[in-house]
Coordinates of N, CA and C in Angstrom, one line a residue:
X1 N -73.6 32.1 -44.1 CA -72.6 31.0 -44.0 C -73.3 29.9 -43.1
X2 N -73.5 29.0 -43.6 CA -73.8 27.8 -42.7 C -72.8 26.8 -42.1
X3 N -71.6 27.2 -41.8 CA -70.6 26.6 -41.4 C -70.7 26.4 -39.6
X4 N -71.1 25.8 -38.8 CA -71.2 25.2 -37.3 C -69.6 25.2 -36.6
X5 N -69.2 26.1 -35.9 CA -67.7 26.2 -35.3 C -68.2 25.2 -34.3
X6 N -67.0 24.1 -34.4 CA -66.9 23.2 -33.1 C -65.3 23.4 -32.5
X7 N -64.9 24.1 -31.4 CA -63.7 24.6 -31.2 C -63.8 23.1 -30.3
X8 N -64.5 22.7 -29.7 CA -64.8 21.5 -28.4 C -63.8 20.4 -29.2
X9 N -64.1 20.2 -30.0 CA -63.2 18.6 -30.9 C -62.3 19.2 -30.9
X10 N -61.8 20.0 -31.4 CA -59.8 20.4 -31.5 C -59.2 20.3 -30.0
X11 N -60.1 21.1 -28.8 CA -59.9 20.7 -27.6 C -60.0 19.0 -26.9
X12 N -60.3 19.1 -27.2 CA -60.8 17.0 -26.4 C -59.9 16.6 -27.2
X13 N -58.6 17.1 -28.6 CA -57.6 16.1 -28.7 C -56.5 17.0 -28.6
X14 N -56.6 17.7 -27.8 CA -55.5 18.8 -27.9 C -54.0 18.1 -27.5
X15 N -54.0 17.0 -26.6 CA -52.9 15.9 -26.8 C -51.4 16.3 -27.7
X16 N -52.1 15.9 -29.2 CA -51.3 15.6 -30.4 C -50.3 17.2 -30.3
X17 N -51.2 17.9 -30.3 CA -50.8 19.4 -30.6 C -49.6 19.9 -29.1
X18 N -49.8 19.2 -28.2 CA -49.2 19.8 -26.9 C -47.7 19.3 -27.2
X19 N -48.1 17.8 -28.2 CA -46.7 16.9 -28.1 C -45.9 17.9 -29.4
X20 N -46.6 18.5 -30.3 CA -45.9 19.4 -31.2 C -45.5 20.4 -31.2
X21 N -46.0 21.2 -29.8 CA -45.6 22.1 -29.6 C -44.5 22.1 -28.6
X22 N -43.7 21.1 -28.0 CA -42.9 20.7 -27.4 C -42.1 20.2 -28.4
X23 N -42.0 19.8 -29.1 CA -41.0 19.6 -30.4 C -40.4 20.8 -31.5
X24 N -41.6 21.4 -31.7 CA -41.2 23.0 -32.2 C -40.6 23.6 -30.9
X25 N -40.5 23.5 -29.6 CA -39.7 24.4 -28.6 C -38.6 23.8 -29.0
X26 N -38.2 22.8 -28.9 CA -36.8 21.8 -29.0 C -35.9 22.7 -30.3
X27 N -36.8 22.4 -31.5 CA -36.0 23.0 -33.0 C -35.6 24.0 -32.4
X28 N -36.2 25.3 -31.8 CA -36.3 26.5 -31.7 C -34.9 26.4 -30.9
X29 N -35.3 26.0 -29.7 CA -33.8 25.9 -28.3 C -33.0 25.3 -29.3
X30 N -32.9 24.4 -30.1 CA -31.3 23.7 -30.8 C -30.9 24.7 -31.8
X31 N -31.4 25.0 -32.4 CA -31.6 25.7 -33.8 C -30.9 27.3 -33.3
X32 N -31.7 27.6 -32.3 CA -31.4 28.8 -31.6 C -29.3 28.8 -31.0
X33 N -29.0 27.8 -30.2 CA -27.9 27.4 -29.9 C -27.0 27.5 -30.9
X34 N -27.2 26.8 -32.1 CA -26.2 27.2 -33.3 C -26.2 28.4 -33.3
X35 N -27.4 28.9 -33.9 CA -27.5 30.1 -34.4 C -26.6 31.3 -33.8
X36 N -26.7 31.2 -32.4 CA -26.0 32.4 -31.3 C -24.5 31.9 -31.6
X37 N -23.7 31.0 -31.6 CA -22.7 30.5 -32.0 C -21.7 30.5 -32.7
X38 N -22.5 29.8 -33.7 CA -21.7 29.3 -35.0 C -22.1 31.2 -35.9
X39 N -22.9 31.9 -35.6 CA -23.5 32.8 -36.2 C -21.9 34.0 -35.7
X40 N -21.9 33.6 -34.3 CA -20.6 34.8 -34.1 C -19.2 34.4 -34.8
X41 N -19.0 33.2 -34.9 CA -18.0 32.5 -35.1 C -17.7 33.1 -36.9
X42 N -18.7 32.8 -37.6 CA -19.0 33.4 -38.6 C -18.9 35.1 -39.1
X43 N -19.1 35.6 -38.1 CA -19.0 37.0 -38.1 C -17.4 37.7 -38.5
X44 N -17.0 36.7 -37.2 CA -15.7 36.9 -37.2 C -14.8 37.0 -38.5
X45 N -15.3 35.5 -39.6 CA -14.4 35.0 -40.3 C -14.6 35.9 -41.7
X46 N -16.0 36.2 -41.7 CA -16.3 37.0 -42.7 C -15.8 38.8 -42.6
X47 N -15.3 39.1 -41.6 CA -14.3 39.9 -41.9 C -12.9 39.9 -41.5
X48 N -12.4 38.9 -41.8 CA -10.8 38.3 -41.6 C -10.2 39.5 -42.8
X49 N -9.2 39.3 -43.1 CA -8.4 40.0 -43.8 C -7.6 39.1 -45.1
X50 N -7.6 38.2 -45.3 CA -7.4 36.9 -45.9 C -9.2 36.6 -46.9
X51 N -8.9 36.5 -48.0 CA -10.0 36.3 -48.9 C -9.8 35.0 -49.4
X52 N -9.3 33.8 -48.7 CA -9.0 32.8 -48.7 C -10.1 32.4 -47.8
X53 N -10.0 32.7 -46.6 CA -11.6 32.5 -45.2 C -12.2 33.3 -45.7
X54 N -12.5 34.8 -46.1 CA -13.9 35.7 -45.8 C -14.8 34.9 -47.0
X55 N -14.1 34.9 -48.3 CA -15.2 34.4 -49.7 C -15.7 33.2 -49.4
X56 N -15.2 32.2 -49.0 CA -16.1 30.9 -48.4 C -17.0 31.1 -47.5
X57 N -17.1 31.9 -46.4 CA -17.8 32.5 -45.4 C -18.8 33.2 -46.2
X58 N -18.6 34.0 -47.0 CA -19.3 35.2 -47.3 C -20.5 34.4 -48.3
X59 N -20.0 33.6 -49.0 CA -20.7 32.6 -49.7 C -21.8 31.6 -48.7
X60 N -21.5 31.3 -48.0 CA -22.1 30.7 -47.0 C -23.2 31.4 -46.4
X61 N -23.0 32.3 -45.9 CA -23.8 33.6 -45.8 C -24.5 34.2 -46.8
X62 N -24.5 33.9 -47.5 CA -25.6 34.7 -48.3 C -26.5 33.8 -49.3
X63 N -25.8 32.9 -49.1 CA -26.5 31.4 -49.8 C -27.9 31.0 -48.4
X64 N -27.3 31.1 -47.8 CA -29.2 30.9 -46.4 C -29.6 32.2 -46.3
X65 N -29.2 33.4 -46.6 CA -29.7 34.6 -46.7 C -30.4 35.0 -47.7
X66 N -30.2 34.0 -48.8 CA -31.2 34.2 -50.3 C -31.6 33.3 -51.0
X67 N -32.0 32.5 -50.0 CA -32.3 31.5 -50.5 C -33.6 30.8 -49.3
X68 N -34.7 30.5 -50.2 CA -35.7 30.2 -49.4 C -36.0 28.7 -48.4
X69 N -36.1 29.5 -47.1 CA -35.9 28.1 -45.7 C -36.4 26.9 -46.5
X70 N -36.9 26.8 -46.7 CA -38.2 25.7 -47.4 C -37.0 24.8 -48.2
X71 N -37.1 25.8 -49.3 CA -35.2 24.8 -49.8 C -34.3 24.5 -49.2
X72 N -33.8 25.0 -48.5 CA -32.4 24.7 -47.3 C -33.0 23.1 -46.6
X73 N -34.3 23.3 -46.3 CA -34.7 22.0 -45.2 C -34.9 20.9 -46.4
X74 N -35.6 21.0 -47.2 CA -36.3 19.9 -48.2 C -34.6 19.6 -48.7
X75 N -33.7 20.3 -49.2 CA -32.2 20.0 -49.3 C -31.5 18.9 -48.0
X76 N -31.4 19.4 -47.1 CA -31.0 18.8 -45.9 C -31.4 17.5 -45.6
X77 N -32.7 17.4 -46.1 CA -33.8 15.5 -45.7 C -33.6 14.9 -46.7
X78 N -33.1 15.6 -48.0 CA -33.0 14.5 -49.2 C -31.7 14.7 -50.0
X79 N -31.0 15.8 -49.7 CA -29.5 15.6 -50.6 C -28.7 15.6 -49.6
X80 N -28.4 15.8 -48.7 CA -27.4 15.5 -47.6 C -26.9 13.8 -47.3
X81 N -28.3 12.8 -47.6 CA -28.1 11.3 -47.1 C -27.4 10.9 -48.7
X82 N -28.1 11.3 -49.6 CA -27.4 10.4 -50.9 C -26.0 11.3 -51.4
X83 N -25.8 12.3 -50.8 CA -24.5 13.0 -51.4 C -23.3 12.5 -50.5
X84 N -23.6 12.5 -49.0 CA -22.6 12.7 -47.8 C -22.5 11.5 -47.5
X85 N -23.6 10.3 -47.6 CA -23.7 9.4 -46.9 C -24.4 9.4 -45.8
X86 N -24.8 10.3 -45.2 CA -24.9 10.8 -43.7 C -26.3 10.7 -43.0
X87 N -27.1 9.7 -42.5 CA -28.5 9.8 -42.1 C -28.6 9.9 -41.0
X88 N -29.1 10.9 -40.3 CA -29.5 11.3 -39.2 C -30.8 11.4 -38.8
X89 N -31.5 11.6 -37.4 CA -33.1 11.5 -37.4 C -33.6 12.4 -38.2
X90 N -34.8 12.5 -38.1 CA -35.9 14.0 -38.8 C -35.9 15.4 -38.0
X91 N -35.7 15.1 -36.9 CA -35.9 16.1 -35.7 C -34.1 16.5 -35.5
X92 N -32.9 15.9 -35.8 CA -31.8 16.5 -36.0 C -31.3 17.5 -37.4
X93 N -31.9 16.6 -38.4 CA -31.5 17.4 -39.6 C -32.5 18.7 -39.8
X94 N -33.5 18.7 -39.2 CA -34.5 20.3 -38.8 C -33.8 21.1 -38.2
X95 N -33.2 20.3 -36.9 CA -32.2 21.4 -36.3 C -30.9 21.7 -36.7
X96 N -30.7 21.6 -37.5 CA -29.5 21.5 -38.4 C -29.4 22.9 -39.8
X97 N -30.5 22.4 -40.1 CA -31.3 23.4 -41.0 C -31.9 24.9 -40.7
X98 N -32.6 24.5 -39.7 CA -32.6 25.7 -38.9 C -31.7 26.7 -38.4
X99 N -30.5 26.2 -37.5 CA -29.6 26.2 -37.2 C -28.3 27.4 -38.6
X100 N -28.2 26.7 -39.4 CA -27.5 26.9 -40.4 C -28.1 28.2 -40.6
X101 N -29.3 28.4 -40.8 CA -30.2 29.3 -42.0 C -30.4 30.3 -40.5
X102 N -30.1 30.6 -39.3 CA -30.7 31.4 -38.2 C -28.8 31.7 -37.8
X103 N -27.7 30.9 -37.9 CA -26.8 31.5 -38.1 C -26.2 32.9 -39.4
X104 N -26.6 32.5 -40.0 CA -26.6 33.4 -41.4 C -26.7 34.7 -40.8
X105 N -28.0 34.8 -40.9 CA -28.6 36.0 -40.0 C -28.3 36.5 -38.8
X106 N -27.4 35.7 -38.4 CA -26.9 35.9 -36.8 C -25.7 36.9 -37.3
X107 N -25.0 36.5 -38.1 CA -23.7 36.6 -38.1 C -23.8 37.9 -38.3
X108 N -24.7 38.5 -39.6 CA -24.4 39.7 -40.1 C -25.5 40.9 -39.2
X109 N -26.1 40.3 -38.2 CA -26.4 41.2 -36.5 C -25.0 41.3 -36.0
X110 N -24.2 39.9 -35.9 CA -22.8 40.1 -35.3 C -22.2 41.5 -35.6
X111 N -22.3 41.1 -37.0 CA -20.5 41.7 -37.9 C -21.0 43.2 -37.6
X112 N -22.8 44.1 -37.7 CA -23.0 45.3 -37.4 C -22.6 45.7 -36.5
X113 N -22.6 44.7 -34.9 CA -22.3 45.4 -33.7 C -20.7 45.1 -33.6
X114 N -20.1 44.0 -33.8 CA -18.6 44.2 -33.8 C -17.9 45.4 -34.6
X115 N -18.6 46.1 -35.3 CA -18.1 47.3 -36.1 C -18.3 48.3 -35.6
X116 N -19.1 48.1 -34.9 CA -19.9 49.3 -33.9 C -18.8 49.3 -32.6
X117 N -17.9 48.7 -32.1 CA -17.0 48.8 -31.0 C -16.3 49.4 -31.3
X118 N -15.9 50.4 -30.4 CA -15.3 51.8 -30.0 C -14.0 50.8 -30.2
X119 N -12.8 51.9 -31.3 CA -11.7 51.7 -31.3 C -10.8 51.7 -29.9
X120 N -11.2 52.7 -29.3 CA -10.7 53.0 -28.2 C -11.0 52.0 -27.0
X121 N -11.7 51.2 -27.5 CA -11.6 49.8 -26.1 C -10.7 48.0 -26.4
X122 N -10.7 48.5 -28.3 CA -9.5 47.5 -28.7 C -8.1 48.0 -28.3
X123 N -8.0 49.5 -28.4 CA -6.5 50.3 -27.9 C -6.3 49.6 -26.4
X124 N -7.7 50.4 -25.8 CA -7.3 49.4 -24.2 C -6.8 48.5 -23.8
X125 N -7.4 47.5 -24.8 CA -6.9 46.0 -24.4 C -5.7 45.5 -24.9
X126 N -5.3 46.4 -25.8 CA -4.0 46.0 -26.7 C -2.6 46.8 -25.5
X127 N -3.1 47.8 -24.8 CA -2.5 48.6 -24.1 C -2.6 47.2 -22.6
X128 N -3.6 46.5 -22.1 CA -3.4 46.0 -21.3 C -2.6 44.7 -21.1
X129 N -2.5 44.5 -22.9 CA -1.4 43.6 -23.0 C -2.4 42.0 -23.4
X130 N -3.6 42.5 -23.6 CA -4.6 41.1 -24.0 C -4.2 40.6 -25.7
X131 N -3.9 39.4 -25.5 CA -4.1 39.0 -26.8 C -5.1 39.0 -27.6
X132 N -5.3 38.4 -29.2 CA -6.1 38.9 -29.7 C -7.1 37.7 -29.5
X133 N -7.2 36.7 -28.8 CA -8.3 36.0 -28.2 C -8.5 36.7 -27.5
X134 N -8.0 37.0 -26.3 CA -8.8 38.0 -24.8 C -9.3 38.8 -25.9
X135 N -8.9 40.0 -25.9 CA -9.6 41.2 -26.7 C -11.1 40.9 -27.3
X136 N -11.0 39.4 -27.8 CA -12.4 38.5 -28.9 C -13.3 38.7 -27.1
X137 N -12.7 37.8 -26.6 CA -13.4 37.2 -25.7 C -13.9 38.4 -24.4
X138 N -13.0 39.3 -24.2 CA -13.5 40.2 -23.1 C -14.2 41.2 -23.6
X139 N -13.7 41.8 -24.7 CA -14.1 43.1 -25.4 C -15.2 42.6 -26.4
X140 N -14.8 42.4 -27.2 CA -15.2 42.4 -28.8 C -16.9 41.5 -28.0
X141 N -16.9 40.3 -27.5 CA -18.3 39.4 -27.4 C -18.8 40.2 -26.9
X142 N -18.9 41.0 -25.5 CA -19.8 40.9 -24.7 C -20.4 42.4 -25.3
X143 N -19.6 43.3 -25.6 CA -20.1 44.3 -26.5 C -20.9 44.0 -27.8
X144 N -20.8 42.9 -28.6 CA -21.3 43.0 -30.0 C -22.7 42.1 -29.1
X145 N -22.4 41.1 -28.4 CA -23.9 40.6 -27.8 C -25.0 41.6 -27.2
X146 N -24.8 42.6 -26.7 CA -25.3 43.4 -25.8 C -26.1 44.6 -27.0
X147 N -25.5 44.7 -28.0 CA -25.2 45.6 -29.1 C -26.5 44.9 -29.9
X148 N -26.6 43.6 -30.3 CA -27.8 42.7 -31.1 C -28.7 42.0 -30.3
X149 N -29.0 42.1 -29.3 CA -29.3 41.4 -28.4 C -31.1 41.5 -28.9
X150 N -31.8 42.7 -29.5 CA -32.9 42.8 -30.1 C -33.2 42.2 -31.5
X151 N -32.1 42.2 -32.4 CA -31.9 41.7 -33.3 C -31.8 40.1 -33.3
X152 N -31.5 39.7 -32.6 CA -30.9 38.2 -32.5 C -32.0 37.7 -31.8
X153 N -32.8 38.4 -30.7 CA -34.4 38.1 -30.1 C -35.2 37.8 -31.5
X154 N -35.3 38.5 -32.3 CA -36.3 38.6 -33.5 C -35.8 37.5 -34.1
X155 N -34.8 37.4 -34.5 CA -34.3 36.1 -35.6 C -35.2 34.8 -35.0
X156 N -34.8 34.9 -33.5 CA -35.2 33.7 -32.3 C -36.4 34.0 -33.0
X157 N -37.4 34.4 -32.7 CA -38.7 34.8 -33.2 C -39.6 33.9 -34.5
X158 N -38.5 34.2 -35.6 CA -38.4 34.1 -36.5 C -38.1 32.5 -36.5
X159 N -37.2 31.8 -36.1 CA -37.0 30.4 -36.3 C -38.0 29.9 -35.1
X160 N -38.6 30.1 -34.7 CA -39.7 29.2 -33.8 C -40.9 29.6 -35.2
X161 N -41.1 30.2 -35.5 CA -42.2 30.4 -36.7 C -42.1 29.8 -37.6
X162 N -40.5 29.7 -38.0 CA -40.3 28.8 -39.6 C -39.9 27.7 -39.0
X163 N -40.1 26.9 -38.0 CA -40.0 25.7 -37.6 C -41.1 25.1 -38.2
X164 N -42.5 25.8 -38.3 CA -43.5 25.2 -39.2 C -43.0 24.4 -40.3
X165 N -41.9 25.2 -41.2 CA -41.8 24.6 -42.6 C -41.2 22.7 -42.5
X166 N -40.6 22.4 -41.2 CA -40.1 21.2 -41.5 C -41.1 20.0 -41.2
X167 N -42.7 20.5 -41.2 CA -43.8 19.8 -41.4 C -43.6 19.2 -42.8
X168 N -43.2 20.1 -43.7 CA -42.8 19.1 -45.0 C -42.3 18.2 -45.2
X169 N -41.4 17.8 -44.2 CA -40.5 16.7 -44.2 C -41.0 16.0 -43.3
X170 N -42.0 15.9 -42.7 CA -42.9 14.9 -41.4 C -42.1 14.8 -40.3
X171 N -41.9 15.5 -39.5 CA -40.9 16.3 -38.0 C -42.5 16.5 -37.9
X172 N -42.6 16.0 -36.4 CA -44.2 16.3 -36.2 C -44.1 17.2 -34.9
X173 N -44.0 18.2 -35.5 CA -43.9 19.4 -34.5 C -45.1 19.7 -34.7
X174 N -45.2 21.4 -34.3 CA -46.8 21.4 -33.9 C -47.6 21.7 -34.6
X175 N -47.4 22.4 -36.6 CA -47.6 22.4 -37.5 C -48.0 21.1 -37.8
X176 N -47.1 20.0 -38.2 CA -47.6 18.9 -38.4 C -48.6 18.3 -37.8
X177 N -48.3 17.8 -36.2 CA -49.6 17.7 -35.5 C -51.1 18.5 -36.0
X178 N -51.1 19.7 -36.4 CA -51.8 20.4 -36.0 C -52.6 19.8 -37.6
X179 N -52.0 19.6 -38.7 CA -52.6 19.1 -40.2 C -53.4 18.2 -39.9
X180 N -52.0 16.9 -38.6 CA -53.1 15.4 -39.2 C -54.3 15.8 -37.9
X181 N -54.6 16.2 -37.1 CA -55.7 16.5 -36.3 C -56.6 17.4 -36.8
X182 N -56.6 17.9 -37.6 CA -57.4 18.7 -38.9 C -58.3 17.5 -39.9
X183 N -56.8 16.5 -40.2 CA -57.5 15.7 -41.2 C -58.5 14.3 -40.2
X184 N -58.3 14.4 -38.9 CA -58.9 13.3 -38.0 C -60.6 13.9 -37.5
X185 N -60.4 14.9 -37.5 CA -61.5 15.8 -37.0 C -62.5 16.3 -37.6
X186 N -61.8 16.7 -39.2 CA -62.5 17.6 -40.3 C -62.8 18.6 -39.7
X187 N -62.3 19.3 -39.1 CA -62.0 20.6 -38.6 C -60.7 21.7 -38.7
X188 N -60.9 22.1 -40.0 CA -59.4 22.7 -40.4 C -59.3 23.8 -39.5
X189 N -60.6 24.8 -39.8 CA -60.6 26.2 -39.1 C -60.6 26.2 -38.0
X190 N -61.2 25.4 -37.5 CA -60.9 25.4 -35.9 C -59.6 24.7 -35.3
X191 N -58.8 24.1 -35.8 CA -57.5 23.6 -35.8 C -56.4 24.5 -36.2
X192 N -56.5 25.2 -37.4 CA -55.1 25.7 -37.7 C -55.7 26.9 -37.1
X193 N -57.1 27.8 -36.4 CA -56.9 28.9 -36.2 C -56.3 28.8 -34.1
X194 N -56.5 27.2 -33.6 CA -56.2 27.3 -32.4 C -54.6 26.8 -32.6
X195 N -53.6 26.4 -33.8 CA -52.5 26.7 -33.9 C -51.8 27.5 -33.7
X196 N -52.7 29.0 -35.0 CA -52.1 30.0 -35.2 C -52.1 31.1 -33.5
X197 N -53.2 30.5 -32.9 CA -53.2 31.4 -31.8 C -51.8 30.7 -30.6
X198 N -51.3 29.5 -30.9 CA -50.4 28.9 -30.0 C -49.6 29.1 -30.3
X199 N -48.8 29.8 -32.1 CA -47.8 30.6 -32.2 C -48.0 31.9 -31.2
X200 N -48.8 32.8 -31.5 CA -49.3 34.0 -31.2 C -48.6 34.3 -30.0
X201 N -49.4 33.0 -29.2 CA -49.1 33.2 -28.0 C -47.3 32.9 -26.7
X202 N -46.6 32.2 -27.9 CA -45.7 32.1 -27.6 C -44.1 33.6 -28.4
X203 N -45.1 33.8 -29.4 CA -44.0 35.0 -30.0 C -44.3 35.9 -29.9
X204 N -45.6 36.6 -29.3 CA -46.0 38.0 -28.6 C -45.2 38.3 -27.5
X205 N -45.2 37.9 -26.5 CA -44.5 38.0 -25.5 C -42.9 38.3 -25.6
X206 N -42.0 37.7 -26.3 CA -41.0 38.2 -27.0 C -40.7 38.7 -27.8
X207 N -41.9 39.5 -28.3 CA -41.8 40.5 -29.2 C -41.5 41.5 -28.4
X208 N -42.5 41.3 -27.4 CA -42.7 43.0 -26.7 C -41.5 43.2 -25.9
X209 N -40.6 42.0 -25.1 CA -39.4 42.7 -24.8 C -38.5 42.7 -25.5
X210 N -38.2 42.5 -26.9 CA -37.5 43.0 -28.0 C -38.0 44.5 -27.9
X211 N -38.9 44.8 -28.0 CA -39.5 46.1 -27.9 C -39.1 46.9 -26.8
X212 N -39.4 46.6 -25.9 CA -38.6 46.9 -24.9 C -37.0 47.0 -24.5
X213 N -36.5 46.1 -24.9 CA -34.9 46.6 -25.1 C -34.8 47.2 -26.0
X214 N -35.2 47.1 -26.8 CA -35.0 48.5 -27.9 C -34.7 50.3 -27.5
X215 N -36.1 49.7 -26.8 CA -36.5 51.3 -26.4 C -35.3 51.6 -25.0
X216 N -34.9 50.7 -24.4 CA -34.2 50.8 -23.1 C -32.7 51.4 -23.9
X217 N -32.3 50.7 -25.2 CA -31.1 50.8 -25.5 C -30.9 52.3 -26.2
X218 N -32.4 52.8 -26.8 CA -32.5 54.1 -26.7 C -32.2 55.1 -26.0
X219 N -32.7 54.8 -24.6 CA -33.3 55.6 -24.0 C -31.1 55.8 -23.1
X220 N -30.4 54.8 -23.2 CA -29.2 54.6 -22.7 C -28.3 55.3 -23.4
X221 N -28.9 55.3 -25.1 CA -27.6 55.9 -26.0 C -27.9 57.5 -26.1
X222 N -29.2 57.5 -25.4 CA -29.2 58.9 -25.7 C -28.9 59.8 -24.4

């Protein structure tokens, strides 16, 4: 192979890349915010008792659960403005997208651990005289959070990675950056491989205390 690695040029403009990787945190933190949220909120609705709320919910849910990120975002930047009317920046409707498609998956982490609460601490609260907001709010959250709390880390995981995809839509996160500094350079491999190591290095570390609570929550139930 006569290929000359110059890692030095991707360095000397590492600039562009710093400003993208501070824009992918942003999607991640916004995207992340729904997701914890609107993802419980959802949980909730999709096991209501009324098939009036759960089927619209349920539909919702499984529509960003089978259906590929890539379409949900490329949907959001170009049928949302001419359907809704509705134009918003590039960097809102990512988080938006994100957001939506990292709730999904939230929800049905939710709905496992809210199923998982001990009848016997709804009896409690119904005996203490809590309504069925208290009961949501004292009982039911802090158990079903505590319960997914590895699950809902990994999703997190998961949407700072597929934040890449809204490079499609030119959101110059740190994928994007990371293409046009490729194409300024003519250094692909040394560019997307000091990308891929700037994910690496930001989703290893939360991997391993996902891993770690795991094992903690093991080591508690047993």
């Amino acid at each position: 192979m006569n290929y000359s690695f110059d890692f030095a040029s991707v360095f000397r403009n590492f600039g562009p890349l710093w400003d993208g990787l501070f824009v992918t945190i942003q999607l991640t933190i916004a995207a992340n915010v729904i997701g914890l949220t609107l993802g419980f909120l959802l949980a909730l609705l999709v096991m209501s008792r009324w098939a009036v709320i759960r089927l619209p919910v349920t539909l919702f849910i499984e529509f960003f659960r089978c259906t590929p990120a890539i379409i949900q975002i490329v949907w959001f930047f170009y049928c949302v403005p001419i359907l809704f009317n509705v134009f918003l920046g590039s960097v809102t409707m990512g988080i938006l997208a994100l957001g939506l498609n990292l709730a999904a998956f939230n929800a049905e982490a939710y709905r496992a651990s809210i199923q998982a609460v001990p009848r016997e601490q709804l009896d409690a609260g119904i005996a203490l005289g809590l309504n069925p907001f208290q009961r949501i709010l004292y009982i039911v959250l802090p158990t079903a959070v505590r319960n997914s709390i590895p699950v809902l880390l990994t999703n997190g995981i998961g949407i700072f990675q597929q934040s890449a995809l809204v490079a499609i839509v030119a959101v110059q996160e740190l994928m994007y950056q990371g293409k046009t500094l490729a194409t300024q350079t003519y250094r692909p491999i040394e560019t997307f491989t000091i990308v891929a190591l700037v994910y690496f290095a930001v989703s290893f570390p939360v991997s391993q205390i996902v891993g770690y609570l795991e094992r903690r929550r093991e080591v508690i139930a047993s």
